[in-house]
XYZ file of N, CA and C in Angstrom:
402
model
N 0.905 -1.230 -0.028
C 0.020 0.014 0.022
C 0.828 1.288 -0.010
N 1.891 1.243 0.862
C 2.830 2.428 0.884
C 3.521 2.600 -0.502
N 3.875 1.499 -1.057
C 4.523 1.505 -2.403
C 3.685 2.240 -3.401
N 2.409 1.932 -3.384
C 1.429 2.548 -4.319
C 1.335 4.009 -4.119
N 1.221 4.458 -2.899
C 1.109 5.867 -2.578
C 2.357 6.585 -2.900
N 3.531 6.032 -2.612
C 4.826 6.626 -2.971
C 4.961 6.784 -4.454
N 4.566 5.744 -5.170
C 4.584 5.757 -6.601
C 3.659 6.845 -7.196
N 2.435 6.922 -6.687
C 1.638 7.862 -7.165
C 2.032 9.305 -6.888
N 2.620 9.562 -5.681
C 3.182 10.820 -5.403
C 4.407 11.181 -6.377
N 5.206 10.154 -6.707
C 6.313 10.318 -7.556
C 5.844 10.653 -8.974
N 4.793 10.092 -9.379
C 4.219 10.353 -10.756
C 3.625 11.845 -10.726
N 2.902 12.172 -9.736
C 2.293 13.484 -9.635
C 3.392 14.568 -9.702
N 4.432 14.315 -8.833
C 5.575 15.305 -8.707
C 6.215 15.424 -10.109
N 6.497 14.355 -10.790
C 7.163 14.322 -12.095
C 6.280 15.067 -13.108
N 4.936 14.875 -13.053
C 4.051 15.454 -14.005
C 3.978 16.991 -13.706
N 4.023 17.385 -12.544
C 3.981 18.854 -12.226
C 5.244 19.501 -12.717
N 6.438 18.892 -12.549
C 7.649 19.538 -13.013
C 7.709 19.477 -14.523
N 7.158 18.404 -15.206
C 7.108 18.334 -16.622
C 6.263 19.532 -17.168
N 5.005 19.576 -16.560
C 4.073 20.643 -17.056
C 4.607 22.058 -16.956
N 5.454 22.271 -15.940
C 5.989 23.651 -15.748
C 7.103 23.807 -16.643
N 7.791 22.828 -17.169
C 8.883 23.033 -18.074
C 8.503 23.271 -19.450
N 7.308 22.816 -19.776
C 6.697 22.954 -21.200
C 6.437 24.442 -21.376
N 6.937 25.078 -22.378
C 6.683 26.435 -22.687
C 5.403 26.587 -23.569
N 4.510 27.554 -23.112
C 3.277 27.829 -23.888
C 3.623 28.317 -25.279
N 3.148 27.705 -26.400
C 3.365 28.316 -27.674
C 1.977 28.506 -28.320
N 1.827 29.747 -28.721
C 0.540 30.167 -29.378
C 0.666 29.886 -30.872
N -0.315 29.401 -31.496
C -0.242 29.087 -32.921
C -0.291 30.327 -33.748
N 0.327 30.414 -34.809
C 0.353 31.551 -35.708
C -0.879 31.498 -36.695
N -1.638 30.379 -36.653
C -2.854 30.245 -37.498
C -4.099 30.669 -36.709
N -4.951 31.333 -37.304
C -6.313 31.656 -36.723
C -7.362 31.523 -37.882
N -8.613 31.378 -37.426
C -9.693 31.150 -38.522
C -10.858 32.053 -38.095
N -11.651 32.337 -39.154
C -12.977 32.905 -39.000
C -13.994 32.133 -39.788
N -15.057 31.738 -39.264
C -16.252 31.071 -39.955
C -17.260 32.136 -40.243
N -17.909 32.072 -41.401
C -19.003 32.969 -41.727
C -19.997 32.225 -42.589
N -21.298 32.416 -42.393
C -22.287 31.749 -43.249
C -22.174 32.216 -44.674
N -22.433 31.388 -45.631
C -22.476 31.637 -47.021
C -23.972 31.590 -47.557
N -24.302 32.681 -48.168
C -25.647 32.791 -48.740
C -25.762 32.280 -50.179
N -24.745 32.537 -50.979
C -24.738 32.227 -52.420
C -23.310 32.062 -52.889
N -23.156 31.032 -53.833
C -21.888 30.784 -54.467
C -22.248 30.783 -55.957
N -21.756 31.793 -56.693
C -22.037 31.777 -58.167
C -20.669 31.314 -58.868
N -20.916 30.457 -59.784
C -19.815 29.959 -60.656
C -19.684 30.676 -61.908
N -18.591 31.471 -62.043
C -18.184 32.152 -63.251
C -17.098 31.374 -63.888
N -16.617 31.896 -65.089
C -15.616 31.147 -65.840
C -14.317 31.130 -65.083
N -13.849 32.119 -64.467
C -12.542 32.225 -63.886
C -12.639 32.363 -62.323
N -13.771 32.672 -61.736
C -13.889 33.016 -60.372
C -15.109 32.301 -59.772
N -15.172 32.189 -58.453
C -16.386 32.003 -57.722
C -16.736 33.274 -57.049
N -18.002 33.657 -57.211
C -18.540 34.945 -56.529
C -19.282 34.445 -55.260
N -18.841 34.768 -54.104
C -19.337 34.420 -52.858
C -20.101 35.421 -52.052
N -21.335 35.234 -51.798
C -22.060 36.221 -50.890
C -22.100 35.616 -49.528
N -21.649 36.441 -48.637
C -21.549 35.912 -47.225
C -22.049 36.857 -46.168
N -22.226 36.380 -44.957
C -22.689 37.266 -43.812
C -21.521 38.071 -43.348
N -21.659 39.397 -43.445
C -20.548 40.402 -43.100
C -20.907 40.890 -41.794
N -20.121 40.554 -40.643
C -20.308 41.075 -39.326
C -21.643 40.696 -38.763
N -22.304 39.774 -39.312
C -23.647 39.326 -38.857
C -24.775 40.328 -39.174
N -24.433 41.450 -39.868
C -25.531 42.484 -40.075
C -25.783 42.651 -41.529
N -24.835 42.516 -42.406
C -24.978 42.855 -43.868
C -24.459 41.694 -44.682
N -24.558 41.853 -45.949
C -24.082 40.920 -46.853
C -22.906 41.332 -47.651
N -21.808 40.622 -47.557
C -20.492 40.920 -48.297
C -20.442 40.067 -49.452
N -19.792 40.503 -50.531
C -19.486 39.694 -51.661
C -18.015 39.763 -51.962
N -17.490 38.616 -52.326
C -16.011 38.458 -52.593
C -15.839 37.560 -53.814
N -14.837 37.825 -54.616
C -14.566 36.981 -55.802
C -13.280 36.167 -55.384
N -13.421 34.863 -55.648
C -12.281 33.937 -55.273
C -11.820 33.312 -56.612
N -10.590 33.504 -56.994
C -10.140 32.907 -58.284
C -10.089 31.349 -58.313
N -10.441 30.733 -59.368
C -10.476 29.264 -59.395
C -9.045 28.756 -59.432
N -8.133 29.591 -59.890
C -6.773 29.131 -59.868
C -6.087 28.854 -58.510
N -6.754 29.333 -57.450
C -6.292 29.070 -56.127
C -6.468 27.607 -55.709
N -7.275 26.888 -56.480
C -7.520 25.445 -56.193
C -6.178 24.634 -56.310
N -5.388 25.085 -57.266
C -4.135 24.282 -57.561
C -3.124 24.639 -56.652
N -2.252 23.653 -56.386
C -1.033 23.868 -55.498
C -0.058 24.706 -56.251
N 0.761 25.503 -55.512
C 1.814 26.299 -56.106
C 3.082 25.916 -55.475
N 3.750 25.020 -56.175
C 5.044 24.472 -55.589
C 4.868 23.827 -54.309
N 5.560 24.277 -53.307
C 5.491 23.687 -51.992
C 4.320 24.303 -51.211
N 3.798 25.344 -51.655
C 2.653 25.984 -51.011
C 1.333 25.274 -51.225
N 0.590 25.138 -50.204
C -0.861 24.439 -50.333
C -1.756 25.355 -51.216
N -2.737 24.662 -51.636
C -3.783 25.435 -52.383
C -4.458 26.466 -51.452
N -4.760 27.582 -51.953
C -5.425 28.701 -51.230
C -6.853 28.511 -51.143
N -7.512 27.593 -52.001
C -8.931 27.481 -51.942
C -9.199 25.876 -51.881
N -10.121 25.498 -51.020
C -10.495 24.156 -50.945
C -12.055 23.993 -50.647
N -12.667 22.932 -51.151
C -14.038 22.747 -50.892
C -14.172 21.554 -49.965
N -15.176 21.564 -49.010
C -15.478 20.524 -48.274
C -16.992 20.112 -48.453
N -17.304 18.860 -48.382
C -18.741 18.447 -48.510
C -19.522 18.973 -47.308
N -20.771 19.218 -47.531
C -21.562 19.865 -46.392
C -22.232 18.608 -45.713
N -21.950 18.537 -44.375
C -22.568 17.427 -43.628
C -24.157 17.672 -43.500
N -24.908 16.587 -43.331
C -26.329 16.705 -43.212
C -26.844 17.597 -42.079
N -27.828 18.469 -42.340
C -28.392 19.265 -41.187
C -27.501 20.558 -40.935
N -26.568 20.858 -41.808
C -25.750 22.141 -41.652
C -26.011 22.992 -42.792
N -25.786 24.324 -42.486
C -25.857 25.241 -43.687
C -24.504 25.595 -44.143
N -24.391 26.039 -45.367
C -23.052 26.335 -45.956
C -22.311 27.460 -45.190
N -21.065 27.338 -45.082
C -20.201 28.369 -44.466
C -18.882 28.453 -45.138
N -17.993 29.555 -44.898
C -16.816 29.690 -45.392
C -15.877 29.932 -44.177
N -14.724 29.218 -44.266
C -13.569 29.415 -43.294
C -12.468 30.122 -43.840
N -12.092 31.281 -43.298
C -10.941 32.015 -43.776
C -9.885 31.813 -42.770
N -8.767 31.301 -43.162
C -7.603 30.964 -42.276
C -6.529 31.969 -42.500
N -5.990 32.557 -41.473
C -4.845 33.608 -41.524
C -3.745 32.946 -40.839
N -2.516 33.384 -41.308
C -1.252 33.006 -40.731
C -0.493 34.194 -40.529
N -0.065 34.416 -39.209
C 0.586 35.660 -38.775
C -0.172 36.903 -39.296
N -1.519 36.771 -39.115
C -2.411 37.953 -39.401
C -2.566 38.386 -40.958
N -2.060 37.454 -41.803
C -2.108 37.663 -43.169
C -2.912 36.506 -43.780
N -3.665 36.721 -44.865
C -4.431 35.699 -45.517
C -3.634 34.456 -45.855
N -4.121 33.246 -45.593
C -3.348 31.979 -45.880
C -4.243 31.089 -46.714
N -5.471 30.825 -46.421
C -6.274 29.912 -47.174
C -7.749 30.173 -46.855
N -8.724 29.666 -47.734
C -10.094 29.815 -47.589
C -10.668 28.407 -47.880
N -11.557 27.913 -46.959
C -12.257 26.632 -47.253
C -13.652 26.947 -47.197
N -14.352 26.425 -48.336
C -15.851 26.538 -48.391
C -16.497 25.240 -48.155
N -17.356 25.293 -47.227
C -18.192 23.964 -46.904
C -19.520 24.205 -47.541
N -19.822 23.428 -48.592
C -21.083 23.549 -49.295
C -21.431 22.208 -49.948
N -22.733 22.037 -50.375
C -23.091 20.727 -51.049
C -22.237 20.521 -52.301
N -21.882 19.268 -52.534
C -21.111 18.884 -53.606
C -21.920 18.957 -54.918
N -23.256 18.797 -54.778
C -24.151 18.921 -56.053
C -24.340 20.395 -56.312
N -23.844 20.882 -57.458
C -23.982 22.306 -57.730
C -25.422 22.675 -58.204
N -26.348 21.680 -58.207
C -27.682 22.137 -58.425
C -28.515 22.445 -57.245
N -27.833 22.332 -56.115
C -28.527 22.732 -54.790
C -28.035 24.090 -54.403
N -28.814 24.752 -53.513
C -28.470 25.952 -52.986
C -27.298 25.732 -52.050
N -26.330 26.506 -52.013
C -26.331 28.008 -52.363
C -25.667 28.168 -53.777
N -25.441 27.111 -54.510
C -24.884 27.295 -55.792
C -25.736 27.968 -56.822
N -25.079 28.572 -57.693
C -25.810 29.272 -58.875
C -24.830 29.532 -60.017
N -25.301 29.964 -61.060
C -24.424 30.169 -62.196
C -24.462 31.650 -62.697
N -23.350 32.257 -63.033
C -23.330 33.564 -63.552
C -23.618 33.566 -64.974
N -24.556 34.440 -65.480
C -24.845 34.501 -66.880
C -23.844 35.181 -67.783
N -23.353 36.325 -67.132
C -22.264 37.132 -67.936
C -20.976 37.040 -67.084
N -20.121 36.115 -67.529
C -18.839 35.942 -66.791
C -17.924 37.136 -66.945
N -18.059 37.968 -68.033
C -17.202 39.114 -68.161
C -17.302 40.214 -67.056
N -18.300 40.093 -66.332
C -18.529 41.014 -65.205
C -17.567 40.741 -63.963
N -17.131 39.557 -63.969
C -16.280 38.923 -62.884
C -15.044 38.320 -63.307
N -14.129 39.245 -63.809
C -12.802 38.644 -64.289
C -11.884 38.266 -63.129
N -10.916 37.392 -63.388
C -9.823 37.133 -62.404
C -8.924 38.286 -62.381
N -8.887 39.046 -61.374
C -7.990 40.221 -61.325
C -6.541 39.978 -60.809
N -6.182 38.695 -60.658
C -4.750 38.464 -60.383
C -4.429 38.562 -58.913
N -5.422 38.778 -58.052
C -5.093 38.948 -56.645
C -4.619 37.639 -55.959
N -3.833 37.807 -54.944
C -3.308 36.698 -54.163
C -3.730 36.675 -52.642
N -4.618 37.528 -52.389
C -5.114 37.655 -50.972
C -6.596 37.845 -51.004
N -7.204 37.480 -49.892
C -8.725 37.618 -49.752
C -8.933 38.605 -48.650
N -9.718 39.688 -48.998
C -10.060 40.733 -48.050
C -11.575 40.679 -47.830
N -12.016 40.552 -46.586
C -13.442 40.558 -46.283
C -13.828 41.774 -45.569
């Protein structure tokens, strides 16, 4: 019985010293989720209407070329399938307070909402931007 108590105290003492020796490191990545109302598919971009600050609707164009990887850099745009019972949303990831990546969670079937088609793609050209500002 005494051996078990001494062993337990030794383990607790070791765990306390180990926990105090580990330095707290904050991640350089952060994210923001926002509801998506509409995703319009144009020839070179996706036009996304989203909830801006919970009060108004914002619109942003996201180039389709961001889906491709750029050398060692990951793709800046990715899509995830929408789980049942959820509404579409967009996750904007920042690294060191600068834009890093955007992930859109939406139905994979483009015939369902929030997907739509742009009738005149010339109104939404790919302007060559490499960052996303909301």
